[in-house]
Amino acid sequence: MALTSAFTSFNLPVKNVEQSKAFFTGLGFELNPQFPDNENSVAIVIGDNLQVMLINQAFFNTLTEKESVDTSKYAQMTIALAFESREKVDEIVNTALSLGGKLHAEPEDHEFMYHWGFVDLDGHLWAINYMNMDAAQS
């Protein structure tokens, strides 16, 4: 059997935990009550057994000896999430824009996959997708 994780959490440095928390809860995500919610961090549930920890930049810097990426110049990764419909993709991206996010790319329609993306308040790239698995298999 392949190695799989029972729970996945990834850490993103943010300038202001409260503003980032408001942004992601404004999108409709919920806080994970099992993890700390303070000036240093907040856990946002983004899927079954999947969360993102939004960590104050200064505290994040204590967790690694490496310099964190300047998101105004560099992309370290794109966080790709899939949802149930094209309409939901549009709703999420439009809501992100209304909450202060920026457009990452124009919508792309590949028939089996619909993709649109935004940049959050701290410059992290989010790809929001709808996958029609029936069309993808044919």
mmCIF file of C-alpha atoms in Angstrom:
data_model
loop_
_atom_site.group_PDB
_atom_site.id
_atom_site.type_symbol
_atom_site.label_atom_id
_atom_site.label_comp_id
_atom_site.label_asym_id
_atom_site.label_seq_id
_atom_site.Cartn_x
_atom_site.Cartn_y
_atom_site.Cartn_z
ATOM 1 C CA MET A 1 0.000 0.000 0.000
ATOM 2 C CA ALA A 2 1.223 3.485 -0.836
ATOM 3 C CA LEU A 3 2.137 5.914 1.904
ATOM 4 C CA THR A 4 -0.790 8.253 2.700
ATOM 5 C CA SER A 5 -1.351 10.905 5.317
ATOM 6 C CA ALA A 6 -4.271 10.607 7.750
ATOM 7 C CA PHE A 7 -4.365 14.391 8.147
ATOM 8 C CA THR A 8 -2.688 17.176 6.169
ATOM 9 C CA SER A 9 -1.913 20.682 7.347
ATOM 10 C CA PHE A 10 0.239 23.177 5.530
ATOM 11 C CA ASN A 11 1.572 26.440 6.928
ATOM 12 C CA LEU A 12 1.368 29.795 5.174
ATOM 13 C CA PRO A 13 3.029 32.938 6.511
ATOM 14 C CA VAL A 14 0.672 35.920 6.722
ATOM 15 C CA LYS A 15 1.158 39.573 7.634
ATOM 16 C CA ASN A 16 -1.963 39.823 9.781
ATOM 17 C CA VAL A 17 -3.644 36.718 11.218
ATOM 18 C CA GLU A 18 -6.946 38.497 11.970
ATOM 19 C CA GLN A 19 -7.253 39.933 8.449
ATOM 20 C CA SER A 20 -6.398 36.573 6.868
ATOM 21 C CA LYS A 21 -8.864 34.805 9.170
ATOM 22 C CA ALA A 22 -11.598 37.249 8.113
ATOM 23 C CA PHE A 23 -10.711 36.688 4.444
ATOM 24 C CA PHE A 24 -10.924 32.888 4.597
ATOM 25 C CA THR A 25 -13.977 32.725 6.837
ATOM 26 C CA GLY A 26 -15.545 35.297 4.494
ATOM 27 C CA LEU A 27 -15.016 32.790 1.686
ATOM 28 C CA GLY A 28 -17.001 30.279 3.743
ATOM 29 C CA PHE A 29 -14.241 28.174 5.299
ATOM 30 C CA GLU A 30 -14.452 27.337 9.006
ATOM 31 C CA LEU A 31 -11.919 27.499 11.815
ATOM 32 C CA ASN A 32 -10.550 24.258 13.202
ATOM 33 C CA PRO A 33 -11.394 24.481 16.927
ATOM 34 C CA GLN A 34 -8.758 21.828 17.743
ATOM 35 C CA PHE A 35 -5.923 24.236 16.920
ATOM 36 C CA PRO A 36 -4.912 27.580 18.432
ATOM 37 C CA ASP A 37 -6.574 30.789 17.318
ATOM 38 C CA ASN A 38 -4.425 33.665 18.530
ATOM 39 C CA GLU A 39 -2.240 36.507 17.264
ATOM 40 C CA ASN A 40 0.313 33.963 15.976
ATOM 41 C CA SER A 41 -1.866 31.487 14.102
ATOM 42 C CA VAL A 42 -5.272 30.191 13.099
ATOM 43 C CA ALA A 43 -6.245 26.890 11.494
ATOM 44 C CA ILE A 44 -8.690 26.998 8.580
ATOM 45 C CA VAL A 45 -10.395 23.766 7.482
ATOM 46 C CA ILE A 46 -10.322 23.529 3.679
ATOM 47 C CA GLY A 47 -11.318 19.887 3.202
ATOM 48 C CA ASP A 48 -11.786 16.528 4.841
ATOM 49 C CA ASN A 49 -8.646 15.973 6.918
ATOM 50 C CA LEU A 50 -7.065 19.055 5.323
ATOM 51 C CA GLN A 51 -6.305 22.459 6.798
ATOM 52 C CA VAL A 52 -4.145 25.500 6.258
ATOM 53 C CA MET A 53 -2.413 27.110 9.223
ATOM 54 C CA LEU A 54 -2.164 30.867 8.740
ATOM 55 C CA ILE A 55 0.886 31.850 10.759
ATOM 56 C CA ASN A 56 2.104 35.351 11.593
ATOM 57 C CA GLN A 57 5.225 36.046 9.483
ATOM 58 C CA ALA A 58 7.458 36.755 12.506
ATOM 59 C CA PHE A 59 6.406 33.521 14.221
ATOM 60 C CA PHE A 60 6.693 31.581 10.951
ATOM 61 C CA ASN A 61 10.313 32.734 10.702
ATOM 62 C CA THR A 62 11.063 30.975 14.017
ATOM 63 C CA LEU A 63 9.938 27.649 12.517
ATOM 64 C CA THR A 64 12.621 27.503 9.848
ATOM 65 C CA GLU A 65 16.162 28.637 9.237
ATOM 66 C CA LYS A 66 15.292 29.347 5.594
ATOM 67 C CA GLU A 67 14.104 32.699 4.358
ATOM 68 C CA SER A 68 10.436 32.705 3.412
ATOM 69 C CA VAL A 69 9.399 33.566 -0.131
ATOM 70 C CA ASP A 70 8.578 37.148 -1.043
ATOM 71 C CA THR A 71 5.172 36.483 -2.633
ATOM 72 C CA SER A 72 5.209 39.848 -4.413
ATOM 73 C CA LYS A 73 8.093 38.502 -6.532
ATOM 74 C CA TYR A 74 7.967 34.697 -6.357
ATOM 75 C CA ALA A 75 5.458 31.873 -6.342
ATOM 76 C CA GLN A 76 6.394 28.950 -4.124
ATOM 77 C CA MET A 77 3.304 26.875 -4.832
ATOM 78 C CA THR A 78 -0.276 27.040 -5.998
ATOM 79 C CA ILE A 79 -2.931 25.636 -3.686
ATOM 80 C CA ALA A 80 -5.449 23.859 -5.901
ATOM 81 C CA LEU A 81 -8.908 23.007 -4.585
ATOM 82 C CA ALA A 82 -11.790 21.347 -6.430
ATOM 83 C CA PHE A 83 -15.476 22.117 -5.909
ATOM 84 C CA GLU A 84 -18.811 20.722 -7.059
ATOM 85 C CA SER A 85 -19.664 23.108 -9.905
ATOM 86 C CA ARG A 86 -18.517 25.868 -12.228
ATOM 87 C CA GLU A 87 -20.921 28.191 -10.435
ATOM 88 C CA LYS A 88 -19.234 27.442 -7.098
ATOM 89 C CA VAL A 89 -15.835 28.206 -8.635
ATOM 90 C CA ASP A 90 -17.151 31.581 -9.863
ATOM 91 C CA GLU A 91 -18.748 32.293 -6.479
ATOM 92 C CA ILE A 92 -15.534 31.570 -4.562
ATOM 93 C CA VAL A 93 -13.286 33.652 -6.825
ATOM 94 C CA ASN A 94 -15.726 36.559 -6.967
ATOM 95 C CA THR A 95 -16.044 36.477 -3.174
ATOM 96 C CA ALA A 96 -12.246 36.416 -2.813
ATOM 97 C CA LEU A 97 -12.025 39.498 -5.034
ATOM 98 C CA SER A 98 -14.718 41.285 -3.013
ATOM 99 C CA LEU A 99 -12.740 40.547 0.186
ATOM 100 C CA GLY A 100 -9.556 42.160 -1.139
ATOM 101 C CA GLY A 101 -7.968 39.285 -3.034
ATOM 102 C CA LYS A 102 -6.597 39.787 -6.523
ATOM 103 C CA LEU A 103 -7.229 37.957 -9.757
ATOM 104 C CA HIS A 104 -4.599 35.301 -10.495
ATOM 105 C CA ALA A 105 -5.749 34.365 -13.994
ATOM 106 C CA GLU A 106 -8.725 34.563 -16.286
ATOM 107 C CA PRO A 107 -11.129 31.596 -16.144
ATOM 108 C CA GLU A 108 -10.124 28.610 -18.270
ATOM 109 C CA ASP A 109 -12.662 26.146 -19.607
ATOM 110 C CA HIS A 110 -11.238 22.826 -20.761
ATOM 111 C CA GLU A 111 -14.678 21.159 -20.903
ATOM 112 C CA PHE A 112 -13.725 18.426 -18.399
ATOM 113 C CA MET A 113 -12.135 21.021 -16.089
ATOM 114 C CA TYR A 114 -13.056 24.606 -15.287
ATOM 115 C CA HIS A 115 -10.338 26.626 -13.587
ATOM 116 C CA TRP A 116 -10.097 30.109 -12.116
ATOM 117 C CA GLY A 117 -7.749 31.508 -9.520
ATOM 118 C CA PHE A 118 -7.097 34.275 -7.033
ATOM 119 C CA VAL A 119 -4.250 35.649 -4.963
ATOM 120 C CA ASP A 120 -5.011 35.986 -1.245
ATOM 121 C CA LEU A 121 -4.134 38.990 0.937
ATOM 122 C CA ASP A 122 -0.576 37.721 1.411
ATOM 123 C CA GLY A 123 0.181 36.853 -2.203
ATOM 124 C CA HIS A 124 -0.455 33.090 -2.020
ATOM 125 C CA LEU A 125 -1.888 31.603 -5.216
ATOM 126 C CA TRP A 126 -5.153 29.640 -5.095
ATOM 127 C CA ALA A 127 -6.447 27.620 -8.050
ATOM 128 C CA ILE A 128 -10.172 26.953 -7.758
ATOM 129 C CA ASN A 129 -11.405 24.124 -9.964
ATOM 130 C CA TYR A 130 -14.397 22.105 -11.032
ATOM 131 C CA MET A 131 -13.629 18.669 -12.438
ATOM 132 C CA ASN A 132 -16.204 16.763 -14.481
ATOM 133 C CA MET A 133 -14.814 13.277 -13.890
ATOM 134 C CA ASP A 134 -17.203 11.667 -16.409
ATOM 135 C CA ALA A 135 -15.965 13.969 -19.177
ATOM 136 C CA ALA A 136 -12.339 13.534 -18.068
ATOM 137 C CA GLN A 137 -12.555 9.754 -18.413
ATOM 138 C CA SER A 138 -13.964 9.876 -21.953
#
